[in-house]
Amino acid sequence: MKAIVVREFGGPEVLRVEEVSDPRPGRGEVLVRVRAIGVNPVDTYIRSGAYGIKPTLPYTPGSDAAGEVESVGEGVTKVRPSDRVYVYRSLTGAYAEKALCTEAQVHALAKNVSYAQGAALGVPYVTAYRAMFHKANAQPGETVLIHGASGGVGVAAVQMARAAGLIVVGTASTDKGKEMVAREGAHRVVDHSAADAQEQLMKLTGGRGFDIIVEMLANKNLAKDLTMLVIKGRVVVVGSRGAVEINPRDVMARDAVVYGMTSFNISDHDLASIHAALVAGLENGALRPVVGQELPLKDAPRSHQAVMEPGAYGKIVLIP
Ligand code: NAP
């Protein structure tokens, strides 16, 4: 099979297609014929070698994919060959024609969801659910700001928050992105690149502020976020690409809470619960991953440049 193999950490050019032998499922394992692969910002951090998690070289990147089950090992009861599945993490890496997974790493993909959409699920939807419900404990009727709503995690968070009965404000920096965020469920949308974005956001809440802020770029926004919370408001830091100076008084004065999170810390028990919610949300149509761009697997280097560029529109997926 063809797979992207990284033999040294570095720029996007280290993502090279190679011919490798097909994996074979052992006991409790599932071999998935991959039809689409989700590209996440974290894939680029890991590839660069500058991230906290460094795989042993050589490695095949990626945690998110969708396809059909090709074969199963002894003892597997959850899926059967030809079942449609999405994959969140695998034993051999997602940027490939086939991915070897444990039984727990594959999840049913509803018929109404395309493979490209299935590949958009893993990291973004798991993260959005974790942030919204396990961290912020979002409640119907609350007002949430999805700060960075046009990308993979943001779209997921908008759809979940809307389906759960929250008042949803999202941000994006392009007209296309703003339109999509509104279409996917945000009641109001603001351009986070506008000089008066903070004033616009506060005005939308009638000056009250937000119960919850899901933050995609904390190094830029956290200090301001802390001034936009109601008493007992919560910020969940999902993304950050640098340091930021905050005024702790803004937290004190509001009895506020700042949560950090990384999907790598989610327990198996919590993950199983999150996937159960995602499978149900796909079935009932509340969750509808948005695919903005499809590229062939050989263009993985281009996908790593694109995912770091501004002007997000849902997910970038690779087609093997
Ligand atoms: P993505 O698809 O590339 O989207 C990035 C989002 O950030 C877009 O909505 C973008 O909006 C927005 N953004 C850009 N500048 C912003 C600003 N000044 N203020 C607010 N938002 C801004 O990435 P993603 O997959 O959604 O991930 C978002 C971030 O979370 C990344 O940094 C990623 O590494 C991180 N992340 C963390 C976890 C975790 O476990 N903690 C999991 C997944 C992702 P425009 O392009 O419209 O400007």
Short mmCIF file of C-alpha atoms and ligand atoms in Angstrom, two decimals:
data_model
loop_
_atom_site.label_atom_id
_atom_site.label_comp_id
_atom_site.label_asym_id
_atom_site.label_seq_id
_atom_site.Cartn_x
_atom_site.Cartn_y
_atom_site.Cartn_z
CA MET A 1 0.00 0.00 0.00
CA LYS A 2 0.97 3.64 -0.32
CA ALA A 3 1.61 5.64 2.82
CA ILE A 4 3.21 8.91 3.79
CA VAL A 5 6.43 8.11 5.63
CA VAL A 6 8.32 10.73 7.64
CA ARG A 7 11.99 9.78 8.00
CA GLU A 8 13.19 13.03 9.58
CA PHE A 9 11.44 15.90 11.38
CA GLY A 10 11.24 19.12 9.39
CA GLY A 11 9.13 21.15 6.96
CA PRO A 12 6.19 19.87 4.87
CA GLU A 13 8.66 18.41 2.34
CA VAL A 14 9.51 15.55 4.73
CA LEU A 15 6.04 14.09 3.98
CA ARG A 16 6.85 11.58 1.23
CA VAL A 17 4.77 8.83 -0.34
CA GLU A 18 6.34 5.38 -0.07
CA GLU A 19 5.27 1.84 -0.88
CA VAL A 20 5.02 -0.12 2.38
CA SER A 21 3.67 -3.56 3.20
CA ASP A 22 0.00 -3.94 4.12
CA PRO A 23 -0.60 -4.29 7.87
CA ARG A 24 -2.43 -7.42 9.06
CA PRO A 25 -4.91 -7.32 11.92
CA GLY A 26 -3.98 -9.29 15.01
CA ARG A 27 -6.29 -10.20 17.87
CA GLY A 28 -8.69 -7.36 18.66
CA GLU A 29 -7.50 -5.31 15.68
CA VAL A 30 -9.26 -3.92 12.61
CA LEU A 31 -7.77 -3.11 9.20
CA VAL A 32 -9.49 -0.12 7.58
CA ARG A 33 -9.35 0.68 3.84
CA VAL A 34 -8.92 4.43 4.13
CA ARG A 35 -11.02 6.60 1.80
CA ALA A 36 -10.28 10.02 3.34
CA ILE A 37 -7.85 11.44 5.90
CA GLY A 38 -8.29 14.48 8.15
CA VAL A 39 -5.43 16.99 8.32
CA ASN A 40 -5.04 18.68 11.71
CA PRO A 41 -2.76 21.51 12.84
CA VAL A 42 -1.24 19.12 15.39
CA ASP A 43 -0.01 16.90 12.52
CA THR A 44 2.20 19.82 11.43
CA TYR A 45 3.51 20.48 14.95
CA ILE A 46 4.47 16.80 15.35
CA ARG A 47 6.05 16.67 11.86
CA SER A 48 8.23 19.69 12.70
CA GLY A 49 9.78 17.86 15.68
CA ALA A 50 9.10 20.84 17.95
CA TYR A 51 6.05 19.35 19.72
CA GLY A 52 5.88 17.64 23.12
CA ILE A 53 4.96 14.36 21.44
CA LYS A 54 7.70 12.97 19.21
CA PRO A 55 6.99 9.69 17.44
CA THR A 56 9.85 7.30 16.79
CA LEU A 57 11.15 7.78 13.23
CA PRO A 58 10.18 6.72 10.64
CA TYR A 59 6.45 7.20 11.19
CA THR A 60 3.21 7.67 9.24
CA PRO A 61 1.33 10.78 10.47
CA GLY A 62 -2.32 11.40 11.18
CA SER A 63 -4.98 10.33 13.61
CA ASP A 64 -8.22 10.93 11.68
CA ALA A 65 -9.61 8.91 8.77
CA ALA A 66 -12.71 7.25 7.40
CA GLY A 67 -13.24 4.23 5.18
CA GLU A 68 -14.54 0.71 5.28
CA VAL A 69 -13.41 -2.25 7.31
CA GLU A 70 -11.28 -4.53 5.14
CA SER A 71 -10.63 -7.31 7.64
CA VAL A 72 -10.80 -7.97 11.37
CA GLY A 73 -8.64 -9.96 13.75
CA GLU A 74 -9.78 -12.66 16.14
CA GLY A 75 -12.19 -11.57 18.85
CA VAL A 76 -13.45 -8.39 17.15
CA THR A 77 -17.20 -8.01 17.61
CA LYS A 78 -17.80 -4.26 17.14
CA VAL A 79 -17.42 -4.18 13.34
CA ARG A 80 -17.41 -6.51 10.34
CA PRO A 81 -15.73 -6.33 6.91
CA SER A 82 -17.31 -3.68 4.65
CA ASP A 83 -18.74 -1.69 7.58
CA ARG A 84 -18.32 2.08 7.12
CA VAL A 85 -16.26 3.57 9.96
CA TYR A 86 -14.43 6.65 11.06
CA VAL A 87 -11.08 6.31 12.78
CA TYR A 88 -9.76 8.31 15.72
CA ARG A 89 -6.13 7.28 16.20
CA SER A 90 -4.62 4.09 14.86
CA LEU A 91 -1.67 1.76 15.35
CA THR A 92 -0.03 2.55 11.99
CA GLY A 93 -0.99 6.18 11.11
CA ALA A 94 -3.84 7.66 9.07
CA TYR A 95 -1.95 9.15 6.08
CA ALA A 96 -2.08 5.86 4.17
CA GLU A 97 -4.26 3.64 2.00
CA LYS A 98 -4.89 1.35 4.96
CA ALA A 99 -4.81 1.89 8.71
CA LEU A 100 -4.50 -0.76 11.40
CA CYS A 101 -6.60 0.11 14.45
CA THR A 102 -7.68 -1.37 17.73
CA GLU A 103 -11.37 -2.17 17.99
CA ALA A 104 -11.82 0.88 20.24
CA GLN A 105 -10.34 3.23 17.60
CA VAL A 106 -13.06 2.62 14.98
CA HIS A 107 -16.61 4.00 15.15
CA ALA A 108 -19.72 3.58 13.04
CA LEU A 109 -20.09 6.10 10.23
CA ALA A 110 -23.74 6.84 9.50
CA LYS A 111 -24.85 6.33 5.85
CA ASN A 112 -25.75 10.02 5.47
CA VAL A 113 -22.12 11.03 6.20
CA SER A 114 -19.50 10.94 3.42
CA TYR A 115 -16.03 9.49 3.94
CA ALA A 116 -14.54 12.98 3.63
CA GLN A 117 -16.89 14.17 6.38
CA GLY A 118 -15.98 11.09 8.44
CA ALA A 119 -12.32 12.05 8.16
CA ALA A 120 -13.20 15.48 9.56
CA LEU A 121 -14.56 14.00 12.78
CA GLY A 122 -11.77 12.69 15.03
CA VAL A 123 -9.62 15.39 16.59
CA PRO A 124 -11.97 18.35 15.89
CA TYR A 125 -15.21 16.79 17.13
CA VAL A 126 -13.62 15.00 20.08
CA THR A 127 -11.96 18.27 21.10
CA ALA A 128 -15.07 20.39 20.67
CA TYR A 129 -17.16 17.97 22.73
CA ARG A 130 -14.53 17.75 25.45
CA ALA A 131 -14.23 21.55 25.64
CA MET A 132 -17.93 22.26 25.61
CA PHE A 133 -19.35 19.54 27.82
CA HIS A 134 -16.58 17.94 29.92
CA LYS A 135 -14.70 21.18 30.65
CA ALA A 136 -17.15 24.11 30.42
CA ASN A 137 -20.17 22.00 31.44
CA ALA A 138 -22.29 23.91 28.90
CA GLN A 139 -25.97 24.24 29.77
CA PRO A 140 -28.93 25.04 27.53
CA GLY A 141 -29.72 28.76 27.58
CA GLU A 142 -26.13 29.82 28.21
CA THR A 143 -24.31 32.11 25.78
CA VAL A 144 -21.11 30.75 24.23
CA LEU A 145 -18.45 32.46 22.15
CA ILE A 146 -16.68 30.12 19.75
CA HIS A 147 -13.58 32.24 19.20
CA GLY A 148 -12.34 30.82 15.88
CA ALA A 149 -15.46 29.12 14.55
CA SER A 150 -14.53 28.64 10.88
CA GLY A 151 -11.98 25.82 11.32
CA GLY A 152 -12.30 22.15 12.15
CA VAL A 153 -12.85 22.47 15.91
CA GLY A 154 -14.88 25.67 15.61
CA VAL A 155 -17.50 24.29 13.21
CA ALA A 156 -17.89 21.24 15.44
CA ALA A 157 -18.34 23.41 18.52
CA VAL A 158 -20.92 25.62 16.78
CA GLN A 159 -23.01 22.62 15.73
CA MET A 160 -22.85 21.01 19.18
CA ALA A 161 -23.65 24.20 21.05
CA ARG A 162 -26.59 25.00 18.81
CA ALA A 163 -27.99 21.47 19.09
CA ALA A 164 -27.66 21.67 22.89
CA GLY A 165 -29.71 24.85 23.15
CA LEU A 166 -27.03 27.46 23.75
CA ILE A 167 -26.99 30.94 22.27
CA VAL A 168 -24.04 30.73 19.90
CA VAL A 169 -21.74 33.54 18.77
CA GLY A 170 -18.93 32.53 16.40
CA THR A 171 -16.00 34.35 14.81
CA ALA A 172 -14.20 34.07 11.48
CA SER A 173 -12.08 36.43 9.39
CA THR A 174 -13.41 35.92 5.85
CA ASP A 175 -16.88 36.48 4.37
CA LYS A 176 -16.96 32.85 3.22
CA GLY A 177 -16.00 31.65 6.69
CA LYS A 178 -18.54 33.91 8.38
CA GLU A 179 -21.35 32.73 6.11
CA MET A 180 -20.51 29.10 6.82
CA VAL A 181 -20.39 29.67 10.60
CA ALA A 182 -23.86 31.25 10.44
CA ARG A 183 -25.17 28.44 8.25
CA GLU A 184 -23.82 25.80 10.66
CA GLY A 185 -25.71 27.25 13.60
CA ALA A 186 -24.21 30.44 15.05
CA HIS A 187 -26.91 32.97 15.94
CA ARG A 188 -24.45 35.80 15.36
CA VAL A 189 -21.01 36.01 13.70
CA VAL A 190 -18.23 38.56 14.20
CA ASP A 191 -14.95 39.09 12.32
CA HIS A 192 -12.17 38.47 14.86
CA SER A 193 -9.74 40.50 12.74
CA ALA A 194 -11.84 43.69 13.08
CA ALA A 195 -10.27 46.37 15.30
CA ASP A 196 -13.50 46.67 17.31
CA ALA A 197 -14.24 42.92 17.51
CA GLN A 198 -14.38 42.96 21.31
CA GLU A 199 -16.87 45.83 21.38
CA GLN A 200 -19.02 44.10 18.77
CA LEU A 201 -18.98 40.86 20.78
CA MET A 202 -19.94 42.53 24.06
CA LYS A 203 -22.69 44.47 22.31
CA LEU A 204 -24.20 41.22 21.05
CA THR A 205 -24.60 40.09 24.68
CA GLY A 206 -26.21 43.41 25.63
CA GLY A 207 -23.08 44.17 27.68
CA ARG A 208 -23.64 41.12 29.90
CA GLY A 209 -20.76 38.99 28.56
CA PHE A 210 -20.37 35.29 27.80
CA ASP A 211 -20.98 32.30 30.03
CA ILE A 212 -18.45 30.29 28.03
CA ILE A 213 -15.64 31.11 25.60
CA VAL A 214 -14.06 28.30 23.58
CA GLU A 215 -10.74 29.81 22.54
CA MET A 216 -8.75 28.72 19.46
CA LEU A 217 -5.96 31.32 19.70
CA ALA A 218 -5.36 32.09 23.36
CA ASN A 219 -2.04 33.87 22.85
CA LYS A 220 -3.96 36.57 20.97
CA ASN A 221 -7.26 36.59 22.82
CA LEU A 222 -7.07 35.29 26.39
CA ALA A 223 -6.49 38.65 28.09
CA LYS A 224 -9.55 40.13 26.35
CA ASP A 225 -11.60 36.97 26.86
CA LEU A 226 -11.24 37.35 30.62
CA THR A 227 -12.90 40.76 30.43
CA MET A 228 -15.84 39.37 28.41
CA LEU A 229 -17.04 36.76 30.92
CA VAL A 230 -20.07 36.84 33.20
CA ILE A 231 -19.60 36.01 36.87
CA LYS A 232 -18.63 32.32 37.08
CA GLY A 233 -17.86 32.38 33.35
CA ARG A 234 -15.53 29.77 31.88
CA VAL A 235 -12.88 29.94 29.18
CA VAL A 236 -11.60 26.74 27.62
CA VAL A 237 -8.19 27.16 26.00
CA VAL A 238 -8.22 24.81 23.01
CA GLY A 239 -5.51 26.46 20.89
CA SER A 240 -2.54 28.72 21.59
CA ARG A 241 0.55 29.50 19.57
CA GLY A 242 2.58 31.57 22.00
CA ALA A 243 2.61 33.41 25.32
CA VAL A 244 0.15 36.02 26.56
CA GLU A 245 -0.01 38.47 29.45
CA ILE A 246 -3.26 38.46 31.43
CA ASN A 247 -4.58 40.46 34.35
CA PRO A 248 -5.46 37.92 37.08
CA ARG A 249 -7.90 40.46 38.54
CA ASP A 250 -10.18 39.84 35.55
CA VAL A 251 -10.47 36.22 36.68
CA MET A 252 -10.81 37.10 40.39
CA ALA A 253 -13.49 39.73 39.87
CA ARG A 254 -15.69 37.22 38.04
CA ASP A 255 -15.01 34.04 40.02
CA ALA A 256 -14.08 32.83 36.57
CA VAL A 257 -12.36 29.59 35.54
CA VAL A 258 -9.80 29.07 32.79
CA TYR A 259 -9.60 25.47 31.66
CA GLY A 260 -6.77 24.07 29.59
CA MET A 261 -7.22 20.88 27.64
CA THR A 262 -5.48 18.52 25.30
CA SER A 263 -7.13 15.59 23.63
CA PHE A 264 -4.09 13.48 24.58
CA ASN A 265 -5.22 13.58 28.24
CA ILE A 266 -8.73 12.19 27.64
CA SER A 267 -9.21 8.84 29.37
CA ASP A 268 -10.42 5.80 27.45
CA HIS A 269 -13.65 5.92 29.44
CA ASP A 270 -14.31 9.55 28.53
CA LEU A 271 -13.35 8.93 24.90
CA ALA A 272 -15.84 6.09 24.58
CA SER A 273 -18.53 8.38 25.96
CA ILE A 274 -17.59 11.19 23.54
CA HIS A 275 -17.69 8.85 20.53
CA ALA A 276 -21.11 7.57 21.60
CA ALA A 277 -22.33 11.18 21.53
CA LEU A 278 -20.70 11.82 18.14
CA VAL A 279 -22.19 8.69 16.55
CA ALA A 280 -25.63 9.74 17.80
CA GLY A 281 -25.13 13.32 16.59
CA LEU A 282 -24.20 12.07 13.11
CA GLU A 283 -27.23 9.79 13.01
CA ASN A 284 -29.68 12.52 13.97
CA GLY A 285 -28.06 15.14 11.72
CA ALA A 286 -26.99 17.53 14.50
CA LEU A 287 -23.35 17.02 13.46
CA ARG A 288 -22.48 17.71 9.83
CA PRO A 289 -18.70 18.02 9.28
CA VAL A 290 -17.81 20.66 6.70
CA VAL A 291 -15.10 19.75 4.18
CA GLY A 292 -13.55 22.81 2.57
CA GLN A 293 -10.79 21.21 0.53
CA GLU A 294 -9.89 17.73 -0.76
CA LEU A 295 -6.35 16.98 -1.94
CA PRO A 296 -4.69 13.74 -3.13
CA LEU A 297 -2.47 11.97 -0.60
CA LYS A 298 0.66 12.91 -2.55
CA ASP A 299 -0.18 16.57 -1.83
CA ALA A 300 0.20 16.06 1.92
CA PRO A 301 2.97 18.73 1.99
CA ARG A 302 0.56 21.25 0.45
CA SER A 303 -2.13 20.28 2.97
CA HIS A 304 0.27 21.04 5.84
CA GLN A 305 0.89 24.52 4.44
CA ALA A 306 -2.80 25.13 3.84
CA VAL A 307 -3.93 24.09 7.34
CA MET A 308 -1.68 26.77 8.86
CA GLU A 309 -2.89 29.57 6.57
CA PRO A 310 -5.60 32.06 7.60
CA GLY A 311 -9.07 31.93 6.04
CA ALA A 312 -10.19 28.56 7.41
CA TYR A 313 -13.26 26.87 5.93
CA GLY A 314 -13.98 23.64 7.76
CA LYS A 315 -11.58 20.78 7.13
CA ILE A 316 -8.84 19.90 4.69
CA VAL A 317 -8.87 16.21 3.82
CA LEU A 318 -6.50 13.98 1.86
CA ILE A 319 -7.79 11.30 -0.51
CA PRO A 320 -5.52 8.24 -0.83
P1 NAP B 1 -8.09 25.30 11.87
O1 NAP B 1 -9.08 24.44 11.17
O2 NAP B 1 -6.83 25.68 11.20
O3 NAP B 1 -8.87 26.64 12.32
C1 NAP B 1 -8.21 27.70 12.96
C2 NAP B 1 -9.27 28.65 13.49
O4 NAP B 1 -8.65 29.70 14.23
C3 NAP B 1 -10.06 29.31 12.36
O5 NAP B 1 -11.42 29.39 12.72
C4 NAP B 1 -9.43 30.68 12.30
O6 NAP B 1 -10.30 31.65 11.74
C5 NAP B 1 -9.24 30.93 13.79
N1 NAP B 1 -8.44 32.12 14.08
C6 NAP B 1 -7.44 32.67 13.36
N2 NAP B 1 -7.06 33.84 13.94
C7 NAP B 1 -7.85 34.02 15.04
C8 NAP B 1 -7.96 35.03 16.01
N3 NAP B 1 -7.16 36.11 16.02
N4 NAP B 1 -8.90 34.88 16.97
C9 NAP B 1 -9.73 33.81 17.01
N5 NAP B 1 -9.65 32.82 16.09
C10 NAP B 1 -8.72 32.91 15.13
O7 NAP B 1 -7.68 24.62 13.27
P2 NAP B 1 -8.55 23.70 14.26
O8 NAP B 1 -8.35 22.29 13.89
O9 NAP B 1 -9.92 24.25 14.34
O10 NAP B 1 -7.77 23.96 15.63
C11 NAP B 1 -7.80 25.25 16.23
C12 NAP B 1 -6.64 25.38 17.21
O11 NAP B 1 -6.85 24.47 18.28
C13 NAP B 1 -5.28 25.03 16.61
O12 NAP B 1 -4.29 25.85 17.18
C14 NAP B 1 -5.06 23.59 17.04
O13 NAP B 1 -3.71 23.25 17.13
C15 NAP B 1 -5.74 23.59 18.38
N6 NAP B 1 -6.27 22.28 18.79
C16 NAP B 1 -6.05 21.89 20.06
C17 NAP B 1 -6.58 20.69 20.49
C18 NAP B 1 -6.40 20.29 21.93
O14 NAP B 1 -6.50 19.10 22.23
N7 NAP B 1 -6.17 21.23 22.82
C19 NAP B 1 -7.27 19.86 19.62
C20 NAP B 1 -7.49 20.31 18.32
C21 NAP B 1 -6.99 21.54 17.91
P3 NAP B 1 -10.02 32.35 10.30
O15 NAP B 1 -9.16 31.42 9.50
O16 NAP B 1 -11.39 32.54 9.73
O17 NAP B 1 -9.32 33.63 10.62
#
